[in-house]
Short mmCIF file of C-alpha atoms and ligand atoms in Angstrom, two decimals:
data_model
loop_
_atom_site.label_atom_id
_atom_site.label_comp_id
_atom_site.label_asym_id
_atom_site.label_seq_id
_atom_site.Cartn_x
_atom_site.Cartn_y
_atom_site.Cartn_z
CA MET O 29 198.83 0.04 -21.69
CA ALA O 30 201.26 2.13 -19.84
CA LYS O 31 204.97 2.01 -21.16
CA LYS O 32 207.20 -0.20 -19.08
CA ILE O 33 209.26 1.32 -16.57
CA ARG O 34 213.01 0.70 -17.24
CA ARG O 35 214.63 3.70 -15.66
CA ILE O 36 213.92 5.69 -13.04
CA GLY O 37 215.29 9.36 -12.42
CA VAL O 38 215.07 10.50 -8.71
CA MET O 39 215.60 14.34 -7.36
CA THR O 40 215.21 16.72 -4.30
CA SER O 41 213.83 20.05 -4.74
CA GLY O 42 212.84 23.28 -2.86
CA GLY O 43 214.00 23.42 0.80
CA ASP O 44 216.11 20.60 2.25
CA SER O 45 215.39 18.57 5.07
CA PRO O 46 216.80 15.61 6.98
CA GLY O 47 215.95 12.56 5.69
CA MET O 48 216.32 13.48 1.80
CA ASN O 49 219.16 11.17 1.70
CA ALA O 50 217.41 8.46 3.24
CA ALA O 51 215.06 8.79 0.56
CA ILE O 52 217.43 8.68 -2.02
CA ARG O 53 219.11 5.63 -0.56
CA ALA O 54 215.70 4.07 -0.78
CA VAL O 55 214.79 5.12 -3.99
CA VAL O 56 218.17 3.83 -5.53
CA ARG O 57 218.07 0.60 -3.67
CA ALA O 58 214.44 -0.41 -4.32
CA CYS O 59 215.03 0.16 -7.83
CA ALA O 60 218.29 -2.21 -7.83
CA TYR O 61 215.95 -4.77 -6.11
CA TYR O 62 213.38 -4.65 -9.10
CA HIS O 63 216.23 -4.47 -11.52
CA THR O 64 215.48 -0.88 -12.49
CA GLU O 65 217.80 1.63 -13.58
CA CYS O 66 218.46 4.63 -11.74
CA ILE O 67 219.52 7.91 -12.20
CA GLY O 68 219.80 11.24 -9.95
CA PHE O 69 219.30 14.28 -10.81
CA TYR O 70 221.52 17.57 -9.31
CA ARG O 71 219.53 20.45 -7.94
CA GLY O 72 215.95 19.46 -8.48
CA TYR O 73 214.37 21.13 -11.63
CA GLN O 74 217.55 23.01 -12.52
CA GLY O 75 219.48 19.60 -13.11
CA MET O 76 216.44 18.35 -14.88
CA ILE O 77 216.95 21.59 -17.53
CA GLU O 78 220.76 21.20 -17.31
CA GLY O 79 221.04 17.63 -17.94
CA ASP O 80 223.02 17.13 -14.73
CA TYR O 81 222.51 13.75 -13.42
CA MET O 82 224.53 10.64 -12.20
CA GLU O 83 224.16 7.18 -12.75
CA MET O 84 223.17 5.18 -9.41
CA ASN O 85 223.25 1.90 -8.14
CA ALA O 86 223.05 0.19 -4.76
CA ARG O 87 226.78 1.23 -3.55
CA SER O 88 226.28 5.02 -4.98
CA VAL O 89 224.17 5.37 -1.75
CA GLN O 90 225.98 3.43 0.84
CA ASN O 91 226.73 5.33 4.32
CA ILE O 92 224.29 8.27 3.46
CA ILE O 93 221.11 7.18 5.37
CA THR O 94 222.83 8.82 8.18
CA ARG O 95 223.82 12.07 6.47
CA GLY O 96 221.54 15.38 6.55
CA GLY O 97 221.24 17.41 3.91
CA THR O 98 220.86 15.87 0.20
CA ILE O 99 223.77 14.54 -2.08
CA LEU O 100 221.73 15.12 -5.09
CA LYS O 101 221.78 18.87 -3.51
CA SER O 102 218.43 21.05 -3.82
CA ALA O 103 217.38 24.04 -5.47
CA ARG O 104 214.40 26.56 -6.52
CA SER O 105 214.49 26.85 -10.48
CA LYS O 106 213.29 29.81 -11.70
CA GLU O 107 213.42 28.52 -15.22
CA PHE O 108 211.05 25.30 -14.41
CA LEU O 109 208.36 28.03 -13.99
CA THR O 110 208.68 28.69 -17.72
CA LYS O 111 207.22 26.38 -20.50
CA GLU O 112 210.75 26.84 -21.89
CA GLY O 113 212.48 25.46 -19.30
CA ARG O 114 210.01 22.70 -18.53
CA GLN O 115 210.47 21.49 -22.60
CA LYS O 116 214.19 21.86 -21.60
CA ALA O 117 213.96 19.34 -18.70
CA ALA O 118 211.71 16.92 -20.79
CA ASP O 119 213.77 16.92 -23.58
CA ASN O 120 216.89 15.90 -21.30
CA LEU O 121 214.93 13.16 -19.56
CA LYS O 122 214.02 11.82 -23.14
CA LYS O 123 217.54 11.94 -23.95
CA ALA O 124 218.58 10.20 -20.78
CA GLU O 125 215.90 7.46 -21.39
CA VAL O 126 214.09 8.18 -17.92
CA ASP O 127 210.67 6.91 -17.68
CA ALA O 128 209.52 8.24 -14.89
CA MET O 129 210.65 10.36 -11.77
CA ILE O 130 210.71 10.62 -8.33
CA LEU O 131 210.04 14.32 -6.72
CA ILE O 132 211.11 14.52 -3.18
CA GLY O 133 210.17 17.96 -1.73
CA GLY O 134 207.02 20.19 -0.91
CA ASP O 135 203.97 21.22 -2.48
CA GLY O 136 205.93 23.77 -4.96
CA THR O 137 207.64 20.80 -6.21
CA PHE O 138 204.40 18.81 -6.55
CA ARG O 139 202.65 21.82 -7.97
CA GLY O 140 206.15 21.93 -10.79
CA GLY O 141 205.64 18.09 -11.09
CA LYS O 142 201.76 18.09 -11.68
CA ILE O 143 202.18 20.73 -14.72
CA PHE O 144 205.15 19.05 -16.10
CA ASN O 145 203.33 15.85 -16.50
CA GLU O 146 200.32 17.61 -18.10
CA GLU O 147 202.47 19.04 -20.49
CA HIS O 148 205.29 15.99 -21.18
CA HIS O 149 202.97 12.98 -19.87
CA ILE O 150 205.92 11.60 -17.72
CA PRO O 151 204.62 9.61 -15.08
CA ILE O 152 205.99 11.02 -11.83
CA ILE O 153 205.62 10.12 -7.84
CA GLY O 154 205.84 12.95 -5.22
CA VAL O 155 207.26 12.09 -1.62
CA PRO O 156 206.87 15.01 0.82
CA GLY O 157 209.88 16.10 2.40
CA THR O 158 210.09 19.35 4.20
CA ILE O 159 210.73 20.29 7.75
CA ASP O 160 207.08 22.29 8.07
CA ASN O 161 205.16 19.04 8.06
CA ASP O 162 202.36 21.04 5.95
CA ILE O 163 201.55 19.08 3.16
CA ASN O 164 198.03 17.27 2.89
CA GLY O 165 197.76 13.68 2.81
CA THR O 166 200.34 12.90 5.24
CA ASN O 167 200.46 12.92 8.73
CA TYR O 168 203.91 13.30 8.52
CA THR O 169 206.82 14.99 6.30
CA ILE O 170 210.42 13.64 6.02
CA GLY O 171 212.43 15.92 8.10
CA PHE O 172 209.67 17.44 10.36
CA ASP O 173 210.49 14.92 13.61
CA THR O 174 214.30 15.57 13.33
CA ALA O 175 213.50 19.33 13.06
CA LEU O 176 211.38 18.69 16.21
CA ASN O 177 214.14 17.16 18.04
CA THR O 178 216.71 20.01 16.98
CA VAL O 179 214.34 22.82 18.28
CA VAL O 180 213.63 20.87 21.40
CA GLU O 181 217.37 20.40 22.14
CA ALA O 182 218.04 23.94 21.43
CA ILE O 183 215.20 25.39 23.78
CA ASP O 184 216.60 22.75 26.25
CA LYS O 185 219.79 24.72 26.51
CA ILE O 186 218.27 28.05 26.51
CA ARG O 187 215.97 27.07 29.32
CA ASP O 188 219.26 26.31 31.35
CA THR O 189 220.36 29.55 30.96
CA ALA O 190 216.98 31.68 31.05
CA SER O 191 216.46 30.04 34.81
CA SER O 192 220.06 30.82 35.90
CA HIS O 193 219.06 34.37 35.35
CA ASN O 194 215.15 34.87 35.71
CA ARG O 195 214.90 35.91 32.21
CA LEU O 196 212.24 35.36 29.33
CA PHE O 197 213.10 34.28 25.84
CA PHE O 198 211.59 34.54 22.67
CA ILE O 199 212.41 31.91 20.34
CA GLU O 200 211.69 32.20 16.57
CA VAL O 201 211.41 28.82 14.91
CA MET O 202 210.83 27.89 11.31
CA GLY O 203 207.35 28.02 9.76
CA ARG O 204 206.32 30.88 7.89
CA ASP O 205 202.90 29.40 6.98
CA ALA O 206 202.18 26.79 9.59
CA GLY O 207 202.99 26.27 13.02
CA PHE O 208 203.31 22.58 13.45
CA ILE O 209 207.12 22.91 14.42
CA ALA O 210 206.54 25.40 16.82
CA LEU O 211 203.26 24.12 18.42
CA ASN O 212 204.98 20.75 18.76
CA SER O 213 208.55 21.86 19.86
CA GLY O 214 206.78 24.40 22.49
CA ILE O 215 205.00 21.19 23.93
CA GLY O 216 207.98 19.39 23.87
CA ALA O 217 210.31 21.83 25.41
CA GLY O 218 207.36 23.26 27.84
CA ALA O 219 207.28 26.51 26.81
CA GLU O 220 204.88 28.98 28.23
CA GLU O 221 203.03 30.30 25.14
CA ILE O 222 203.65 29.50 21.75
CA LEU O 223 202.46 31.69 18.77
CA ILE O 224 201.83 30.48 15.30
CA PRO O 225 200.33 31.51 12.02
CA GLU O 226 196.97 30.08 12.15
CA GLU O 227 195.66 31.69 15.52
CA ASN O 228 196.17 35.29 16.57
CA LEU O 229 195.90 35.01 20.34
CA GLY O 230 196.37 38.58 21.03
CA LEU O 231 199.14 40.69 22.58
CA ASP O 232 196.87 41.53 25.81
CA ARG O 233 196.97 37.68 26.45
CA LEU O 234 200.59 37.32 26.14
CA LEU O 235 201.08 39.99 28.61
CA ASP O 236 198.28 38.40 31.25
CA SER O 237 199.92 34.93 30.72
CA LEU O 238 203.75 36.32 31.30
CA GLU O 239 202.38 38.49 34.57
CA ARG O 240 200.59 35.16 35.89
CA SER O 241 203.97 33.27 35.55
CA ARG O 242 205.80 35.77 37.08
CA ARG O 243 203.68 35.99 39.97
CA SER O 244 203.45 32.18 40.21
CA GLY O 245 207.09 31.78 40.76
CA LYS O 246 208.41 30.66 37.59
CA THR O 247 211.94 31.48 37.00
CA SER O 248 212.12 31.55 33.48
CA SER O 249 209.71 31.86 30.70
CA ILE O 250 209.93 30.55 26.84
CA VAL O 251 207.80 32.03 24.22
CA VAL O 252 207.99 29.70 21.02
CA VAL O 253 207.33 31.94 17.73
CA SER O 254 206.70 30.53 14.63
CA GLU O 255 208.28 33.08 11.95
CA GLY O 256 204.99 33.97 10.43
CA ASP O 257 202.98 34.35 13.80
CA LYS O 258 199.60 35.62 13.16
CA ILE O 259 200.07 38.73 15.66
CA GLY O 260 202.29 40.72 13.18
CA LYS O 261 205.12 41.55 14.76
CA ASN O 262 208.40 39.50 14.60
CA VAL O 263 210.26 38.04 17.52
CA PHE O 264 212.17 41.39 18.05
CA GLU O 265 209.07 43.64 18.27
CA LEU O 266 207.54 41.36 20.28
CA ALA O 267 210.29 41.55 23.27
CA GLU O 268 210.23 45.12 22.76
CA TYR O 269 206.48 45.25 23.73
CA VAL O 270 206.83 43.08 26.49
CA LYS O 271 209.97 44.92 27.82
CA GLU O 272 207.78 47.95 27.47
CA ASN O 273 204.76 46.41 29.11
CA LEU O 274 206.22 44.35 31.70
CA PRO O 275 209.36 46.03 32.70
CA ASP O 276 210.29 43.76 35.55
CA TYR O 277 211.30 40.74 32.69
CA ASP O 278 214.66 40.84 31.07
CA ALA O 279 213.40 39.87 27.61
CA LYS O 280 215.58 37.76 25.23
CA VAL O 281 215.88 36.73 21.78
CA THR O 282 217.03 33.83 19.96
CA VAL O 283 216.37 32.95 16.56
CA LEU O 284 217.09 29.17 15.58
CA GLY O 285 217.53 29.65 12.04
CA HIS O 286 218.66 26.88 9.88
CA ILE O 287 220.11 24.70 12.26
CA GLN O 288 216.53 23.63 12.05
CA ARG O 289 217.15 22.11 8.44
CA GLY O 290 220.48 20.35 9.47
CA GLY O 291 221.62 17.34 11.19
CA SER O 292 221.51 13.53 11.08
CA PRO O 293 218.04 12.41 10.64
CA SER O 294 216.18 10.66 13.40
CA CYS O 295 215.22 6.95 13.17
CA PHE O 296 211.88 8.09 12.52
CA ASP O 297 212.54 10.08 9.82
CA ARG O 298 214.67 7.30 8.30
CA VAL O 299 212.09 4.94 8.58
CA LEU O 300 209.31 7.12 7.42
CA ALA O 301 211.74 7.91 4.06
CA SER O 302 212.57 4.39 3.48
CA ARG O 303 208.82 3.25 3.57
CA LEU O 304 207.45 6.04 1.42
CA CYS O 305 210.28 5.71 -1.36
CA VAL O 306 210.09 1.89 -1.31
CA ARG O 307 206.38 2.36 -2.14
CA ALA O 308 207.12 5.16 -4.61
CA VAL O 309 209.34 2.64 -6.78
CA GLU O 310 206.65 -0.18 -6.57
CA LEU O 311 203.75 2.14 -7.65
CA LEU O 312 205.57 3.31 -10.83
CA LEU O 313 206.73 -0.23 -11.86
CA ASP O 314 202.85 -1.14 -11.02
CA GLY O 315 201.91 1.48 -13.84
CA GLN O 316 200.48 3.69 -11.29
CA LYS O 317 201.72 7.81 -11.73
CA ASN O 318 200.94 11.34 -10.38
CA LEU O 319 200.40 10.33 -6.88
CA MET O 320 201.98 11.28 -3.87
CA VAL O 321 202.65 8.80 -0.99
CA GLY O 322 202.41 9.44 2.97
CA PHE O 323 201.98 8.21 6.03
CA VAL O 324 198.42 8.41 7.31
CA ASN O 325 197.30 6.47 10.79
CA ASN O 326 200.19 4.31 10.62
CA ARG O 327 200.47 3.07 7.06
CA VAL O 328 201.77 3.99 4.05
CA GLU O 329 199.16 5.41 1.57
CA ALA O 330 198.80 7.07 -1.99
CA CYS O 331 196.79 10.00 -2.82
CA SER O 332 196.81 12.12 -6.07
CA LEU O 333 198.80 14.88 -6.32
CA ASP O 334 195.74 17.19 -6.87
CA GLN O 335 194.25 15.97 -3.32
CA ALA O 336 197.93 16.86 -1.93
CA LEU O 337 197.67 20.19 -3.43
CA LYS O 338 194.26 20.98 -2.76
CA SER O 339 194.87 22.60 0.89
CA LYS O 340 197.39 22.37 3.36
CA HIS O 341 197.36 19.89 6.18
CA LYS O 342 196.20 21.64 9.26
CA ILE O 343 197.36 21.68 12.68
CA ASN O 344 195.61 20.17 15.47
CA LYS O 345 193.99 23.28 17.35
CA ASP O 346 193.66 20.94 20.61
CA LEU O 347 197.34 21.33 20.96
CA LEU O 348 197.17 24.66 22.07
CA ARG O 349 194.97 23.94 24.78
CA ILE O 350 197.25 21.10 26.10
CA SER O 351 200.25 23.81 26.02
CA ASP O 352 197.62 26.18 27.87
CA ILE O 353 196.65 23.67 30.83
CA LEU O 354 200.39 22.61 31.17
CA SER O 355 201.92 26.12 31.27
CA THR O 356 199.89 26.85 34.33
P1 ATP Y 417 209.52 23.57 0.88
O1 ATP Y 417 208.12 23.29 0.94
O2 ATP Y 417 210.71 23.21 1.38
O3 ATP Y 417 209.80 25.57 0.31
P2 ATP Y 417 208.94 23.23 -2.04
O4 ATP Y 417 208.99 21.78 -2.83
O5 ATP Y 417 207.48 23.92 -1.55
O6 ATP Y 417 209.79 23.01 -0.73
P3 ATP Y 417 209.36 25.49 -3.53
O7 ATP Y 417 210.65 26.44 -4.23
O8 ATP Y 417 207.90 26.19 -3.65
O9 ATP Y 417 209.83 24.53 -2.79
O10 ATP Y 417 209.02 24.65 -5.13
C1 ATP Y 417 210.27 23.97 -5.54
C2 ATP Y 417 210.53 24.24 -6.92
O11 ATP Y 417 209.22 23.60 -7.70
C3 ATP Y 417 210.42 25.42 -7.58
O12 ATP Y 417 211.51 26.50 -7.48
C4 ATP Y 417 209.90 25.60 -9.00
O13 ATP Y 417 211.10 25.07 -9.70
C5 ATP Y 417 209.02 24.27 -8.88
N1 ATP Y 417 207.76 25.18 -8.99
C6 ATP Y 417 207.22 25.33 -7.78
N2 ATP Y 417 205.62 26.06 -8.05
C7 ATP Y 417 205.80 25.51 -9.69
C8 ATP Y 417 204.38 26.05 -10.44
N3 ATP Y 417 203.81 26.64 -10.13
N4 ATP Y 417 205.06 25.54 -11.74
C9 ATP Y 417 206.40 25.35 -12.34
N5 ATP Y 417 207.17 24.72 -11.37
C10 ATP Y 417 206.79 25.20 -10.23
#
């Protein structure tokens, strides 16, 4: 019979994302509701290795639902990649009498959690918290919606200055391996072109499209570029290439960078984090383990960690077609 869960640990790991605080709050409050103790580990796996944690109760998480970042801090822990590091983490969980863990992070965090469970048999539930939206088993990850809103707001402002000066702007957004942010913000902000890691649209096509835009009388052009776009040139090289080939264009570059990770979470991310984390606590109390909670077709669903890690959530390539039609 599964051991009764009396004490749950929670941590945030990998890149931080807006909504992680709403997720921590929901874990802590659900634990309080179900009369289960809760402790929060600082800096993800590193805090587990160092035994760095705090006891949490319903009042420890007041007024954090509105805040970006994570009150538990996040980290990438090299030590956890080693068997010895994971042993230290397991020893500390035992000392702190933690029966199960809720891990809020991305696929690296879940990979670490899976190995940890195989070695030390501590039940875990993963909650997808990353702005990249690239996790299999959920339509949305916590932080993606807020990041999109941040990007669209920034592009709207750049559009104002671009159209005042008839300029072309290349805007780099996050997404080294996944084009979700570029595709969705590109459509949301009415970009002329969107370059993503999943699809090589080619430099000729980019030049053709910009030339067409200019001839059709557009007063500004925006190209949204994912950090890891497949053409293989970085955003500055792309701008140079266009300047050389289309000298009529005054091409500028903006790299949005880490503003995409910050800010108060959107209502969507707050509700998503709340729903996923209440379910995560309920699953553990119900004796379930080694699952990831996700949001699929408007419902909270759990899948195995293996399933979540098997492949990446794929972009909807129809969005490229929609963008093409609308940038006419
Ligand atoms: P993001 O998507 O925002 O980058 P992530 O969770 O994928 O988030 P990672 O840095 O890949 O971020 O992983 C977080 C931590 O998980 C790592 O720093 C490491 O401690 C642990 N981890 C990742 N992969 C493994 C692994 N194969 N074995 C053990 N631990 C791992």
